[in-house]
């Protein structure tokens, strides 16, 4: 009997180890790194519950809501139509778009369908320009019942240029972190730690893209939050090694928590690689918050978040703990006024300072 127990225990340990390896393998595929400069951010905390947010445009209806299952405020798209965050200016050749997303269907369908995501070259003054294929050019990504479809188009080519699909399903009621990453013509889409699309020619060259657009049908009413658009490709190596300070927005945490979100993996991996390639470099990791909330709580949170980053770099990437110091400044060192959602998002950051 003792031998049988040992065999069963060994099998359980093997199963746990295999699961951990599979989980790490899944997360390691998440190579998303957000843009360097935040140009739009909305977590819907500045609007009133029940109102449509001021920084968005629609031909339909929606409202800011709270829900018991997920903290914070959310925008619920309550009726079919288009929904556009009014970010000013072009997104540059390199930009990222991120948001939290919970599919909701009215007919209790297990899978999400009936929502399109557009990246558009057009005008905010006339968002309906072009009808079903809005703007001068764009890429349309459709969440179907059992797959993700995509196509791109332009006026110059008089219609559709390329298309394809990916076998991925959005499950109703589940929370996803959605991210789009555009590098010139290359377009990648992520859902949590899954890379859903990786399209070398996903964007048509020769156009300046400046609109992100969601379109829904009446049968769905998804909710979104923590919507962020950022531009520029961060040169983390140069910032840290040559300029002596790297400001990172790629390390994200749960609300009022020091727990690092899985989507932070690629940024942490890149920083770890810089430190691995330069073994004599030592750093100080400093956490910063916005001005919302209690000063003492913010200071404590910023310190704990910096310590979590240090622990993650040591445990996951084997960076010697003796090479890293930590500190937290709370709200005391803002880099922008805490007067709107975009500036508050700029102030919530992790800094890496070369010692």
Coordinates of C-alpha atoms in Angstrom, one line a residue, residues 23-34 98 177 192-193 236 248-252 260-273 312-313 315-317:
X23 CA 0.9 27.6 -18.1
X24 CA 4.3 29.2 -18.4
X25 CA 4.5 28.2 -22.1
X26 CA 1.1 29.9 -22.7
X27 CA 2.1 33.1 -21.0
X28 CA 5.5 33.1 -22.7
X29 CA 3.7 33.5 -26.1
X30 CA 2.3 36.9 -24.9
X31 CA 4.9 39.2 -26.5
X32 CA 2.7 42.4 -26.4
X33 CA 4.5 45.6 -25.3
X34 CA 2.4 48.7 -25.1
X98 CA -5.8 47.8 -25.0
X177 CA -7.8 41.7 -21.8
X192 CA -5.6 37.5 -22.5
X193 CA -2.4 35.4 -23.1
X236 CA 13.7 50.2 -23.3
X248 CA 7.2 51.7 -18.1
X249 CA 3.5 51.4 -18.6
X250 CA 3.7 47.8 -19.6
X251 CA 3.6 46.4 -16.1
X252 CA 0.0 46.4 -14.9
X260 CA 1.1 41.7 -11.4
X261 CA -1.3 41.0 -14.4
X262 CA -0.2 38.3 -16.9
X263 CA -0.2 40.8 -19.7
X264 CA 2.9 42.3 -18.1
X265 CA 5.0 39.3 -19.1
X266 CA 6.6 40.6 -22.3
X267 CA 7.7 43.9 -20.7
X268 CA 9.2 42.1 -17.7
X269 CA 10.9 39.7 -20.1
X270 CA 12.5 42.5 -22.1
X271 CA 13.8 44.3 -19.0
X272 CA 15.2 41.0 -17.6
X273 CA 17.0 40.4 -20.9
X312 CA 9.0 38.6 -10.4
X313 CA 12.3 39.5 -12.0
X315 CA 11.8 34.3 -9.4
X316 CA 10.8 34.1 -13.1
X317 CA 13.8 35.5 -14.9

